[in-house]
């Protein structure tokens, strides 16, 4: 079937998504690199897999295709400038990792199991091996199998929505007991198998 829907990157309807910002680190023919990817998703528990969607001409794609490994970090709420730099310049033209280090904006540590720099002070850091890659529309989906992972629960993840960065807001309260009772009663009434 031919799909006729083409949405521009800043279409107001797709601005309704709320995402994390993945900071994807890689190393390969381009050299050490970092990019920002809002399309970063945990897609399987066991085995543990994370998918990222990256444009084929990005330095990150070339690095991952060659080295078959990459780092995925979830940006912390104070890492908006890191995201802007990682997402605003191509690693083909600029060594963003050295730029970030020298500007004192970010620090990196050596990964345990892969040959890719990992960013410090993120909400989560995962070292991944490439399990699968698939061209989907105008991006390539890279699926990484997690081989090392750590999280810093004191660092809240940065939120990305409507083209801007946000901090997590207030917790939405659970429904009132009467609403819960109604749902319970109706779930009995509408059971498919009695
Ligand atoms: C917040 C943010 C989120 C982004 N998300 C994605 C994404 O999910 N996939 C993608 O291909 N590019 C995304 N980008 C754009 C890339 O980060 C950008 O093209 C970057 O320059 C690629 O770097 P590289 O060429 O060094 O790999 C995003 C940019 C920003 C600022």
PDB file of N, CA, C and O and ligand atoms in Angstrom, residues 9 19-24 26 30 32-41 52-63 80 82-94 96 138-140 158 160-161 163-165, ligand 1:
ATOM      1  N   UNK A   9       9.073  17.696  10.013  1.00  0.00           N
ATOM      2  CA  UNK A   9       9.636  17.392  11.343  1.00  0.00           C
ATOM      3  C   UNK A   9       8.976  18.201  12.450  1.00  0.00           C
ATOM      4  O   UNK A   9       8.867  17.748  13.579  1.00  0.00           O
ATOM      5  N   UNK A  19       8.733  12.992  25.030  1.00  0.00           N
ATOM      6  CA  UNK A  19       9.789  11.965  25.009  1.00  0.00           C
ATOM      7  C   UNK A  19      10.931  12.319  25.962  1.00  0.00           C
ATOM      8  O   UNK A  19      11.010  13.428  26.477  1.00  0.00           O
ATOM      9  N   UNK A  20      11.809  11.337  26.134  1.00  0.00           N
ATOM     10  CA  UNK A  20      13.126  11.588  26.719  1.00  0.00           C
ATOM     11  C   UNK A  20      14.006  12.173  25.632  1.00  0.00           C
ATOM     12  O   UNK A  20      13.622  12.202  24.471  1.00  0.00           O
ATOM     13  N   UNK A  21      15.215  12.567  26.016  1.00  0.00           N
ATOM     14  CA  UNK A  21      16.224  12.814  24.987  1.00  0.00           C
ATOM     15  C   UNK A  21      17.336  11.798  25.216  1.00  0.00           C
ATOM     16  O   UNK A  21      17.966  11.773  26.274  1.00  0.00           O
ATOM     17  N   UNK A  22      17.524  10.918  24.221  1.00  0.00           N
ATOM     18  CA  UNK A  22      18.641   9.982  24.287  1.00  0.00           C
ATOM     19  C   UNK A  22      19.900  10.707  23.832  1.00  0.00           C
ATOM     20  O   UNK A  22      19.870  11.488  22.884  1.00  0.00           O
ATOM     21  N   UNK A  23      20.984  10.483  24.553  1.00  0.00           N
ATOM     22  CA  UNK A  23      22.286  10.999  24.096  1.00  0.00           C
ATOM     23  C   UNK A  23      23.054   9.782  23.597  1.00  0.00           C
ATOM     24  O   UNK A  23      23.407   8.892  24.390  1.00  0.00           O
ATOM     25  N   UNK A  24      23.220   9.705  22.297  1.00  0.00           N
ATOM     26  CA  UNK A  24      23.790   8.515  21.673  1.00  0.00           C
ATOM     27  C   UNK A  24      25.267   8.758  21.406  1.00  0.00           C
ATOM     28  O   UNK A  24      25.623   9.696  20.669  1.00  0.00           O
ATOM     29  N   UNK A  26      28.976   7.241  20.075  1.00  0.00           N
ATOM     30  CA  UNK A  26      29.457   6.225  19.126  1.00  0.00           C
ATOM     31  C   UNK A  26      30.925   6.503  18.815  1.00  0.00           C
ATOM     32  O   UNK A  26      31.457   7.569  19.143  1.00  0.00           O
ATOM     33  N   UNK A  30      34.153   8.129  11.853  1.00  0.00           N
ATOM     34  CA  UNK A  30      34.035   9.581  12.064  1.00  0.00           C
ATOM     35  C   UNK A  30      34.832  10.014  13.296  1.00  0.00           C
ATOM     36  O   UNK A  30      35.172  11.174  13.458  1.00  0.00           O
ATOM     37  N   UNK A  32      35.038   9.665  17.820  1.00  0.00           N
ATOM     38  CA  UNK A  32      34.049   9.669  18.900  1.00  0.00           C
ATOM     39  C   UNK A  32      33.002  10.759  18.647  1.00  0.00           C
ATOM     40  O   UNK A  32      33.344  11.870  18.250  1.00  0.00           O
ATOM     41  N   UNK A  33      31.742  10.417  18.892  1.00  0.00           N
ATOM     42  CA  UNK A  33      30.667  11.365  18.553  1.00  0.00           C
ATOM     43  C   UNK A  33      29.513  11.221  19.542  1.00  0.00           C
ATOM     44  O   UNK A  33      29.375  10.196  20.223  1.00  0.00           O
ATOM     45  N   UNK A  34      28.698  12.277  19.603  1.00  0.00           N
ATOM     46  CA  UNK A  34      27.486  12.248  20.434  1.00  0.00           C
ATOM     47  C   UNK A  34      26.370  12.929  19.660  1.00  0.00           C
ATOM     48  O   UNK A  34      26.616  13.961  19.013  1.00  0.00           O
ATOM     49  N   UNK A  35      25.194  12.354  19.651  1.00  0.00           N
ATOM     50  CA  UNK A  35      24.038  13.006  19.037  1.00  0.00           C
ATOM     51  C   UNK A  35      22.845  12.922  19.986  1.00  0.00           C
ATOM     52  O   UNK A  35      22.847  12.114  20.929  1.00  0.00           O
ATOM     53  N   UNK A  36      21.852  13.762  19.746  1.00  0.00           N
ATOM     54  CA  UNK A  36      20.616  13.722  20.539  1.00  0.00           C
ATOM     55  C   UNK A  36      19.563  12.954  19.750  1.00  0.00           C
ATOM     56  O   UNK A  36      19.436  13.162  18.542  1.00  0.00           O
ATOM     57  N   UNK A  37      18.816  12.077  20.419  1.00  0.00           N
ATOM     58  CA  UNK A  37      17.748  11.336  19.743  1.00  0.00           C
ATOM     59  C   UNK A  37      16.517  11.227  20.642  1.00  0.00           C
ATOM     60  O   UNK A  37      16.521  10.502  21.636  1.00  0.00           O
ATOM     61  N   UNK A  38      15.489  11.970  20.244  1.00  0.00           N
ATOM     62  CA  UNK A  38      14.233  11.856  20.998  1.00  0.00           C
ATOM     63  C   UNK A  38      13.578  10.498  20.744  1.00  0.00           C
ATOM     64  O   UNK A  38      12.790  10.020  21.550  1.00  0.00           O
ATOM     65  N   UNK A  39      13.902   9.899  19.616  1.00  0.00           N
ATOM     66  CA  UNK A  39      13.327   8.580  19.296  1.00  0.00           C
ATOM     67  C   UNK A  39      14.220   7.489  19.888  1.00  0.00           C
ATOM     68  O   UNK A  39      14.945   6.786  19.172  1.00  0.00           O
ATOM     69  N   UNK A  40      14.163   7.380  21.174  1.00  0.00           N
ATOM     70  CA  UNK A  40      14.939   6.407  21.946  1.00  0.00           C
ATOM     71  C   UNK A  40      13.955   5.660  22.835  1.00  0.00           C
ATOM     72  O   UNK A  40      13.285   6.284  23.662  1.00  0.00           O
ATOM     73  N   UNK A  41      13.809   4.358  22.631  1.00  0.00           N
ATOM     74  CA  UNK A  41      12.776   3.622  23.368  1.00  0.00           C
ATOM     75  C   UNK A  41      13.273   2.269  23.861  1.00  0.00           C
ATOM     76  O   UNK A  41      13.911   1.531  23.114  1.00  0.00           O
ATOM     77  N   UNK A  52      16.761   3.012  18.699  1.00  0.00           N
ATOM     78  CA  UNK A  52      16.916   4.434  18.384  1.00  0.00           C
ATOM     79  C   UNK A  52      16.688   4.592  16.887  1.00  0.00           C
ATOM     80  O   UNK A  52      16.954   3.667  16.117  1.00  0.00           O
ATOM     81  N   UNK A  53      16.164   5.733  16.492  1.00  0.00           N
ATOM     82  CA  UNK A  53      15.945   5.988  15.072  1.00  0.00           C
ATOM     83  C   UNK A  53      16.789   7.178  14.649  1.00  0.00           C
ATOM     84  O   UNK A  53      16.629   8.276  15.187  1.00  0.00           O
ATOM     85  N   UNK A  54      17.676   6.918  13.692  1.00  0.00           N
ATOM     86  CA  UNK A  54      18.713   7.887  13.336  1.00  0.00           C
ATOM     87  C   UNK A  54      18.719   8.078  11.821  1.00  0.00           C
ATOM     88  O   UNK A  54      18.565   7.098  11.078  1.00  0.00           O
ATOM     89  N   UNK A  55      18.910   9.295  11.383  1.00  0.00           N
ATOM     90  CA  UNK A  55      18.982   9.508   9.926  1.00  0.00           C
ATOM     91  C   UNK A  55      20.260   8.879   9.360  1.00  0.00           C
ATOM     92  O   UNK A  55      21.328   8.956   9.975  1.00  0.00           O
ATOM     93  N   UNK A  56      20.095   8.266   8.189  1.00  0.00           N
ATOM     94  CA  UNK A  56      21.181   7.478   7.613  1.00  0.00           C
ATOM     95  C   UNK A  56      22.439   8.256   7.324  1.00  0.00           C
ATOM     96  O   UNK A  56      23.541   7.705   7.363  1.00  0.00           O
ATOM     97  N   UNK A  57      22.303   9.562   7.050  1.00  0.00           N
ATOM     98  CA  UNK A  57      23.516  10.322   6.717  1.00  0.00           C
ATOM     99  C   UNK A  57      24.195  10.921   7.940  1.00  0.00           C
ATOM    100  O   UNK A  57      25.243  11.555   7.833  1.00  0.00           O
ATOM    101  N   UNK A  58      23.621  10.723   9.117  1.00  0.00           N
ATOM    102  CA  UNK A  58      24.266  11.250  10.326  1.00  0.00           C
ATOM    103  C   UNK A  58      25.550  10.480  10.635  1.00  0.00           C
ATOM    104  O   UNK A  58      25.669   9.283  10.357  1.00  0.00           O
ATOM    105  N   UNK A  59      26.490  11.187  11.240  1.00  0.00           N
ATOM    106  CA  UNK A  59      27.765  10.567  11.624  1.00  0.00           C
ATOM    107  C   UNK A  59      27.517   9.360  12.523  1.00  0.00           C
ATOM    108  O   UNK A  59      28.193   8.323  12.414  1.00  0.00           O
ATOM    109  N   UNK A  60      26.533   9.476  13.402  1.00  0.00           N
ATOM    110  CA  UNK A  60      26.218   8.397  14.340  1.00  0.00           C
ATOM    111  C   UNK A  60      25.895   7.100  13.589  1.00  0.00           C
ATOM    112  O   UNK A  60      26.365   6.024  13.968  1.00  0.00           O
ATOM    113  N   UNK A  61      25.090   7.213  12.528  1.00  0.00           N
ATOM    114  CA  UNK A  61      24.702   6.016  11.759  1.00  0.00           C
ATOM    115  C   UNK A  61      25.942   5.360  11.163  1.00  0.00           C
ATOM    116  O   UNK A  61      26.093   4.129  11.226  1.00  0.00           O
ATOM    117  N   UNK A  62      26.820   6.160  10.615  1.00  0.00           N
ATOM    118  CA  UNK A  62      28.033   5.583   9.998  1.00  0.00           C
ATOM    119  C   UNK A  62      28.906   4.904  11.052  1.00  0.00           C
ATOM    120  O   UNK A  62      29.405   3.793  10.843  1.00  0.00           O
ATOM    121  N   UNK A  63      29.062   5.560  12.192  1.00  0.00           N
ATOM    122  CA  UNK A  63      29.863   4.968  13.278  1.00  0.00           C
ATOM    123  C   UNK A  63      29.264   3.631  13.741  1.00  0.00           C
ATOM    124  O   UNK A  63      29.975   2.636  13.899  1.00  0.00           O
ATOM    125  N   UNK A  80      20.252  20.063  29.176  1.00  0.00           N
ATOM    126  CA  UNK A  80      19.635  20.624  27.965  1.00  0.00           C
ATOM    127  C   UNK A  80      20.673  21.206  27.009  1.00  0.00           C
ATOM    128  O   UNK A  80      20.541  21.083  25.783  1.00  0.00           O
ATOM    129  N   UNK A  82      23.783  20.193  26.652  1.00  0.00           N
ATOM    130  CA  UNK A  82      24.436  19.047  26.009  1.00  0.00           C
ATOM    131  C   UNK A  82      23.570  18.579  24.834  1.00  0.00           C
ATOM    132  O   UNK A  82      24.064  18.325  23.737  1.00  0.00           O
ATOM    133  N   UNK A  83      22.258  18.491  25.077  1.00  0.00           N
ATOM    134  CA  UNK A  83      21.337  18.033  24.013  1.00  0.00           C
ATOM    135  C   UNK A  83      21.365  18.993  22.832  1.00  0.00           C
ATOM    136  O   UNK A  83      21.370  18.560  21.671  1.00  0.00           O
ATOM    137  N   UNK A  84      21.391  20.292  23.116  1.00  0.00           N
ATOM    138  CA  UNK A  84      21.392  21.280  22.024  1.00  0.00           C
ATOM    139  C   UNK A  84      22.660  21.157  21.186  1.00  0.00           C
ATOM    140  O   UNK A  84      22.607  21.225  19.962  1.00  0.00           O
ATOM    141  N   UNK A  85      23.796  20.947  21.847  1.00  0.00           N
ATOM    142  CA  UNK A  85      25.060  20.810  21.098  1.00  0.00           C
ATOM    143  C   UNK A  85      25.058  19.486  20.336  1.00  0.00           C
ATOM    144  O   UNK A  85      25.339  19.425  19.134  1.00  0.00           O
ATOM    145  N   UNK A  86      24.694  18.398  21.037  1.00  0.00           N
ATOM    146  CA  UNK A  86      24.707  17.060  20.410  1.00  0.00           C
ATOM    147  C   UNK A  86      23.740  17.006  19.234  1.00  0.00           C
ATOM    148  O   UNK A  86      23.984  16.315  18.243  1.00  0.00           O
ATOM    149  N   UNK A  87      22.619  17.750  19.347  1.00  0.00           N
ATOM    150  CA  UNK A  87      21.598  17.719  18.309  1.00  0.00           C
ATOM    151  C   UNK A  87      21.729  18.831  17.283  1.00  0.00           C
ATOM    152  O   UNK A  87      21.041  18.829  16.267  1.00  0.00           O
ATOM    153  N   UNK A  88      22.621  19.766  17.539  1.00  0.00           N
ATOM    154  CA  UNK A  88      22.689  20.952  16.688  1.00  0.00           C
ATOM    155  C   UNK A  88      23.858  20.980  15.713  1.00  0.00           C
ATOM    156  O   UNK A  88      23.907  21.848  14.827  1.00  0.00           O
ATOM    157  N   UNK A  89      24.792  20.084  15.896  1.00  0.00           N
ATOM    158  CA  UNK A  89      25.968  20.063  15.009  1.00  0.00           C
ATOM    159  C   UNK A  89      26.198  18.639  14.529  1.00  0.00           C
ATOM    160  O   UNK A  89      25.939  17.679  15.261  1.00  0.00           O
ATOM    161  N   UNK A  90      26.753  18.526  13.314  1.00  0.00           N
ATOM    162  CA  UNK A  90      27.072  17.193  12.802  1.00  0.00           C
ATOM    163  C   UNK A  90      28.471  16.787  13.253  1.00  0.00           C
ATOM    164  O   UNK A  90      29.418  17.576  13.176  1.00  0.00           O
ATOM    165  N   UNK A  91      28.566  15.540  13.676  1.00  0.00           N
ATOM    166  CA  UNK A  91      29.875  14.993  14.052  1.00  0.00           C
ATOM    167  C   UNK A  91      30.819  14.890  12.866  1.00  0.00           C
ATOM    168  O   UNK A  91      32.030  14.699  13.034  1.00  0.00           O
ATOM    169  N   UNK A  92      30.287  15.004  11.650  1.00  0.00           N
ATOM    170  CA  UNK A  92      31.171  15.002  10.471  1.00  0.00           C
ATOM    171  C   UNK A  92      31.997  16.281  10.421  1.00  0.00           C
ATOM    172  O   UNK A  92      33.087  16.309   9.862  1.00  0.00           O
ATOM    173  N   UNK A  93      31.441  17.360  10.993  1.00  0.00           N
ATOM    174  CA  UNK A  93      32.099  18.669  10.907  1.00  0.00           C
ATOM    175  C   UNK A  93      32.760  19.091  12.210  1.00  0.00           C
ATOM    176  O   UNK A  93      33.749  19.811  12.204  1.00  0.00           O
ATOM    177  N   UNK A  94      32.195  18.659  13.317  1.00  0.00           N
ATOM    178  CA  UNK A  94      32.656  19.156  14.628  1.00  0.00           C
ATOM    179  C   UNK A  94      32.888  17.978  15.569  1.00  0.00           C
ATOM    180  O   UNK A  94      32.048  17.077  15.650  1.00  0.00           O
ATOM    181  N   UNK A  96      32.203  17.141  18.722  1.00  0.00           N
ATOM    182  CA  UNK A  96      31.320  17.670  19.770  1.00  0.00           C
ATOM    183  C   UNK A  96      31.767  17.236  21.159  1.00  0.00           C
ATOM    184  O   UNK A  96      31.551  17.935  22.139  1.00  0.00           O
ATOM    185  N   UNK A 138      12.337   7.477   6.600  1.00  0.00           N
ATOM    186  CA  UNK A 138      13.538   8.290   6.369  1.00  0.00           C
ATOM    187  C   UNK A 138      14.582   8.158   7.481  1.00  0.00           C
ATOM    188  O   UNK A 138      15.521   8.949   7.560  1.00  0.00           O
ATOM    189  N   UNK A 139      14.420   7.177   8.373  1.00  0.00           N
ATOM    190  CA  UNK A 139      15.406   6.938   9.427  1.00  0.00           C
ATOM    191  C   UNK A 139      15.802   5.453   9.430  1.00  0.00           C
ATOM    192  O   UNK A 139      15.101   4.621   8.877  1.00  0.00           O
ATOM    193  N   UNK A 140      16.902   5.164  10.096  1.00  0.00           N
ATOM    194  CA  UNK A 140      17.289   3.765  10.313  1.00  0.00           C
ATOM    195  C   UNK A 140      17.051   3.456  11.784  1.00  0.00           C
ATOM    196  O   UNK A 140      17.474   4.232  12.656  1.00  0.00           O
ATOM    197  N   UNK A 158      15.388  14.612  31.623  1.00  0.00           N
ATOM    198  CA  UNK A 158      14.919  15.806  30.913  1.00  0.00           C
ATOM    199  C   UNK A 158      13.737  15.397  30.030  1.00  0.00           C
ATOM    200  O   UNK A 158      13.729  14.308  29.455  1.00  0.00           O
ATOM    201  N   UNK A 160      11.248  16.214  26.712  1.00  0.00           N
ATOM    202  CA  UNK A 160      11.228  16.941  25.428  1.00  0.00           C
ATOM    203  C   UNK A 160       9.804  16.936  24.895  1.00  0.00           C
ATOM    204  O   UNK A 160       9.184  15.881  24.752  1.00  0.00           O
ATOM    205  N   UNK A 161       9.291  18.119  24.626  1.00  0.00           N
ATOM    206  CA  UNK A 161       7.902  18.239  24.149  1.00  0.00           C
ATOM    207  C   UNK A 161       7.745  19.545  23.387  1.00  0.00           C
ATOM    208  O   UNK A 161       8.242  20.579  23.833  1.00  0.00           O
ATOM    209  N   UNK A 163       9.101  20.677  20.806  1.00  0.00           N
ATOM    210  CA  UNK A 163      10.350  21.304  20.381  1.00  0.00           C
ATOM    211  C   UNK A 163      11.112  22.005  21.493  1.00  0.00           C
ATOM    212  O   UNK A 163      12.058  22.750  21.240  1.00  0.00           O
ATOM    213  N   UNK A 164      10.696  21.769  22.760  1.00  0.00           N
ATOM    214  CA  UNK A 164      11.381  22.434  23.880  1.00  0.00           C
ATOM    215  C   UNK A 164      11.680  21.442  24.997  1.00  0.00           C
ATOM    216  O   UNK A 164      11.103  20.361  25.059  1.00  0.00           O
ATOM    217  N   UNK A 165      12.597  21.840  25.866  1.00  0.00           N
ATOM    218  CA  UNK A 165      12.972  21.010  27.016  1.00  0.00           C
ATOM    219  C   UNK A 165      12.155  21.429  28.232  1.00  0.00           C
ATOM    220  O   UNK A 165      11.893  22.612  28.449  1.00  0.00           O
TER     221      UNK A 165
HETATM  222  C1  LIG B   1      16.241  17.275  21.181  1.00  0.00           C
HETATM  223  C2  LIG B   1      16.680  16.678  19.880  1.00  0.00           C
HETATM  224  C3  LIG B   1      16.224  15.429  19.520  1.00  0.00           C
HETATM  225  C4  LIG B   1      16.634  14.830  18.319  1.00  0.00           C
HETATM  226  N1  LIG B   1      16.177  13.591  17.998  1.00  0.00           N
HETATM  227  C5  LIG B   1      16.614  12.972  16.869  1.00  0.00           C
HETATM  228  C6  LIG B   1      16.223  11.630  16.580  1.00  0.00           C
HETATM  229  O1  LIG B   1      15.498  10.975  17.329  1.00  0.00           O
HETATM  230  N2  LIG B   1      16.714  11.066  15.447  1.00  0.00           N
HETATM  231  C7  LIG B   1      17.539  11.755  14.587  1.00  0.00           C
HETATM  232  O2  LIG B   1      17.950  11.187  13.557  1.00  0.00           O
HETATM  233  N3  LIG B   1      17.935  13.023  14.841  1.00  0.00           N
HETATM  234  C8  LIG B   1      17.509  13.632  15.973  1.00  0.00           C
HETATM  235  N4  LIG B   1      17.942  14.889  16.276  1.00  0.00           N
HETATM  236  C9  LIG B   1      18.888  15.557  15.373  1.00  0.00           C
HETATM  237  C10 LIG B   1      20.309  14.993  15.511  1.00  0.00           C
HETATM  238  O3  LIG B   1      20.720  14.982  16.865  1.00  0.00           O
HETATM  239  C11 LIG B   1      21.254  15.860  14.649  1.00  0.00           C
HETATM  240  O4  LIG B   1      20.956  15.625  13.279  1.00  0.00           O
HETATM  241  C12 LIG B   1      22.727  15.631  14.925  1.00  0.00           C
HETATM  242  O5  LIG B   1      23.443  16.672  14.317  1.00  0.00           O
HETATM  243  C13 LIG B   1      23.273  14.311  14.413  1.00  0.00           C
HETATM  244  O6  LIG B   1      24.603  14.227  14.834  1.00  0.00           O
HETATM  245  P1  LIG B   1      25.727  13.331  14.135  1.00  0.00           P
HETATM  246  O7  LIG B   1      25.762  13.735  12.666  1.00  0.00           O
HETATM  247  O8  LIG B   1      26.969  13.724  14.864  1.00  0.00           O
HETATM  248  O9  LIG B   1      25.330  11.919  14.295  1.00  0.00           O
HETATM  249  C14 LIG B   1      17.519  15.525  17.458  1.00  0.00           C
HETATM  250  C15 LIG B   1      17.984  16.803  17.820  1.00  0.00           C
HETATM  251  C16 LIG B   1      17.565  17.371  19.014  1.00  0.00           C
HETATM  252  C17 LIG B   1      18.092  18.718  19.396  1.00  0.00           C
END
